[in-house]
PDB file of C-alpha atoms in Angstrom:
ATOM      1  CA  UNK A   1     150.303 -20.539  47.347  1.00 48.00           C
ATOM      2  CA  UNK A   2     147.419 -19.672  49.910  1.00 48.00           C
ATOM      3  CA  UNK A   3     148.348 -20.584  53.471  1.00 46.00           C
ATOM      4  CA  UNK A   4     146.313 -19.319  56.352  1.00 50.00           C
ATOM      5  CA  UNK A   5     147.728 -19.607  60.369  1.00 49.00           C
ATOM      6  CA  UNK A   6     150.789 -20.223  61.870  1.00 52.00           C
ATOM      7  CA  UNK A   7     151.972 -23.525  59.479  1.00 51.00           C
ATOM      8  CA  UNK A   8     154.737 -23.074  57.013  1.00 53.00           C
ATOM      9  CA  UNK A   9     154.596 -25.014  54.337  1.00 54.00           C
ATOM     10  CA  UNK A  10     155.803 -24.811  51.162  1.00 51.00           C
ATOM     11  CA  UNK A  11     155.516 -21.132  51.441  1.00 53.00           C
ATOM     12  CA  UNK A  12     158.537 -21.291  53.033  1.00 54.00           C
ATOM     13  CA  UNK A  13     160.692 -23.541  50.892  1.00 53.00           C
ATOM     14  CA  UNK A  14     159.036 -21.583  47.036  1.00 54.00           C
ATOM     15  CA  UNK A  15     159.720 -17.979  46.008  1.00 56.00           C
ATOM     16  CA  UNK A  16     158.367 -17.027  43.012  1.00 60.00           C
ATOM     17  CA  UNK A  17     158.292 -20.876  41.833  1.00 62.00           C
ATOM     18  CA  UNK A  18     161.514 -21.099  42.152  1.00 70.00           C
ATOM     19  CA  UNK A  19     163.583 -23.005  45.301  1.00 68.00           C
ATOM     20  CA  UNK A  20     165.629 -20.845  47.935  1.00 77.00           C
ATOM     21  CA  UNK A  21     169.213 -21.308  48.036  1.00 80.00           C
ATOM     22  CA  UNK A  22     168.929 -23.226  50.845  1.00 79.00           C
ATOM     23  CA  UNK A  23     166.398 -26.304  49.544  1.00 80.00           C
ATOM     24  CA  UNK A  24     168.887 -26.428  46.835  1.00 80.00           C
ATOM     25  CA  UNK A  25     172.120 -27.014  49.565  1.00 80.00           C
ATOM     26  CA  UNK A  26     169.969 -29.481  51.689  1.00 79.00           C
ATOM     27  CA  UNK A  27     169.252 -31.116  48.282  1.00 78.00           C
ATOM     28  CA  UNK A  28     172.689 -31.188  47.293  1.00 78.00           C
ATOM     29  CA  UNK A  29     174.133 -32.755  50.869  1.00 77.00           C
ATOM     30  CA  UNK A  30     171.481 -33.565  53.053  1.00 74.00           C
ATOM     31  CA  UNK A  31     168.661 -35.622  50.964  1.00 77.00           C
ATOM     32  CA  UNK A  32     170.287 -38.244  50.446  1.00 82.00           C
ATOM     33  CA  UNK A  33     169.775 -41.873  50.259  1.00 86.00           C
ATOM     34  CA  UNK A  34     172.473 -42.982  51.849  1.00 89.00           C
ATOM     35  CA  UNK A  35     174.174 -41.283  54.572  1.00 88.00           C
ATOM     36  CA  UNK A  36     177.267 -41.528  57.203  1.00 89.00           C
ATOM     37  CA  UNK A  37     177.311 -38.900  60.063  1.00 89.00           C
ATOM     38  CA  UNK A  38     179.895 -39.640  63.595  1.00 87.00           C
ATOM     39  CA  UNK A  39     179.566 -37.422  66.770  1.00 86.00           C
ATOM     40  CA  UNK A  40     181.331 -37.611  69.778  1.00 82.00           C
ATOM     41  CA  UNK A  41     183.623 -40.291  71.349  1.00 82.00           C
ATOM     42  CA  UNK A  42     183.705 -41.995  67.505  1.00 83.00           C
ATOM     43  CA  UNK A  43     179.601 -42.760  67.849  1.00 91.00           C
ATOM     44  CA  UNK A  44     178.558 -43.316  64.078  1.00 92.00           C
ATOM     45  CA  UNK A  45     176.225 -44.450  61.938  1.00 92.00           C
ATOM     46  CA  UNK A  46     175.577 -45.378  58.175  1.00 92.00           C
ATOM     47  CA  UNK A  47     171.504 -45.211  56.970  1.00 91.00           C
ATOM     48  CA  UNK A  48     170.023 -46.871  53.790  1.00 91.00           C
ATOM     49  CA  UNK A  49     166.995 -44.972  52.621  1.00 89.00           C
ATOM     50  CA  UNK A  50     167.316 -46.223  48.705  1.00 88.00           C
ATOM     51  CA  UNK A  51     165.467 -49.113  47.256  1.00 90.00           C
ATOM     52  CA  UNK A  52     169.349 -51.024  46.385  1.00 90.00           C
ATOM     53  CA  UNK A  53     171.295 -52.497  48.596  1.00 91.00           C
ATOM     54  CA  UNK A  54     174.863 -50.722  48.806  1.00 91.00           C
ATOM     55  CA  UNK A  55     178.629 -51.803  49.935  1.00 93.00           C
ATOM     56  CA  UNK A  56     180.412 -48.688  52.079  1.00 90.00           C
ATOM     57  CA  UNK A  57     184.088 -47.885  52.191  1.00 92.00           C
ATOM     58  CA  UNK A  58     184.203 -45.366  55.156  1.00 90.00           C
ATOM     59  CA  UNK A  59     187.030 -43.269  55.722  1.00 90.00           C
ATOM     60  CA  UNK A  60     187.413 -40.742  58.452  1.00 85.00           C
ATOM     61  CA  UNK A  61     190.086 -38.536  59.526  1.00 82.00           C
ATOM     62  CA  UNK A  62     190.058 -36.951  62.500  1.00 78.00           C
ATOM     63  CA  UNK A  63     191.711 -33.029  62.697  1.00 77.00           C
ATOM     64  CA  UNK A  64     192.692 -31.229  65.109  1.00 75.00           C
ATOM     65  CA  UNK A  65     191.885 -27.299  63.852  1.00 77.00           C
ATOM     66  CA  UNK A  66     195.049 -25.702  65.342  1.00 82.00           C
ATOM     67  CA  UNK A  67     197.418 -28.151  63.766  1.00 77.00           C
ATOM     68  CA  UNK A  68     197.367 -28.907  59.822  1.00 74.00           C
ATOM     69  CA  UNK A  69     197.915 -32.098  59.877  1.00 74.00           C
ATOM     70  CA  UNK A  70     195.452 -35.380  60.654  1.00 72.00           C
ATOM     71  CA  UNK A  71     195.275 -36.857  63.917  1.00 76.00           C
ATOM     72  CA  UNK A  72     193.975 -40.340  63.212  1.00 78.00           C
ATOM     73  CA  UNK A  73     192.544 -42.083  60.160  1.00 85.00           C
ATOM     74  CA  UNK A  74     189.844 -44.995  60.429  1.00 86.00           C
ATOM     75  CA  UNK A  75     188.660 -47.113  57.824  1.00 90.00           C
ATOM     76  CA  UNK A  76     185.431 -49.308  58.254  1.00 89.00           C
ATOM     77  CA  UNK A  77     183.729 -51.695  55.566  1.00 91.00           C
ATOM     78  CA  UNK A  78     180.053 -52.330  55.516  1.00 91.00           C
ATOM     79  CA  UNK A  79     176.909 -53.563  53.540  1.00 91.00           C
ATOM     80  CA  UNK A  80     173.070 -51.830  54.176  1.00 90.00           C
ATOM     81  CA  UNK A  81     170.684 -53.407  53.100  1.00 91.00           C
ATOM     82  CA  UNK A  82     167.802 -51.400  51.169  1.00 89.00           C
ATOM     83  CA  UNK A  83     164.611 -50.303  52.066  1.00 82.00           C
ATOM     84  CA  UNK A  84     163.923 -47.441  54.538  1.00 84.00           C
ATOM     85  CA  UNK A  85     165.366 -46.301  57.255  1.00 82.00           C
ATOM     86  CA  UNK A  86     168.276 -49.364  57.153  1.00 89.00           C
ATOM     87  CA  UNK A  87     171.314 -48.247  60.055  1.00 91.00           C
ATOM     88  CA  UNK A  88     173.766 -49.381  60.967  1.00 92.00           C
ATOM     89  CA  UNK A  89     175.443 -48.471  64.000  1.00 93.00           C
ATOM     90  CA  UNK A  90     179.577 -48.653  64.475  1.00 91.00           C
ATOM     91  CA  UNK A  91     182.779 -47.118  66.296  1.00 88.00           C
ATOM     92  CA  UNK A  92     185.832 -45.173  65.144  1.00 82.00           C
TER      93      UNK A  92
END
């Protein structure tokens, strides 16, 4: 691979032909077609990037690091539709 200037392509992501550990833990969690993530204040979301339509269970626990035990648990139950970029927006 031939790359000239200050771009970083798929330099970056091939060594030797071969993926760096990294591509292959993005792969594994990140590149997904479906996917849930919450911030702060319960803020959440659930995207649809797949060509099928799916039906989530969502269930979240909430921890508080000092004590080992869960705080709260939420449950939430919803269909995406397919295509790209479907989201859904909800609240813990």
């Amino acid at each position: 691979v031939v790359e000239y200037g200050p771009s970083r392509g798929l330099k970056q992501q091939i060594v030797g032909g071969r993926w760096k550990p990294l591509m292959y833990l993005l792969a594994n969690l990140l590149f997904r077609d479906v996917i849930v993530a919450c911030g702060k204040g319960g803020q959440c979301f659930a995207r649809n990037d797949g060509f099928n339509s799916v039906s989530l269970d969502i269930v979240v626990e909430a921890w508080n690091l000092d004590m080992p035990r869960s705080l709260q648990n939420h449950s939430v139950s919803l269909p995406l539709e397919p295509g790209p970029a479907q989201l859904r927006r909800f609240e813990l």
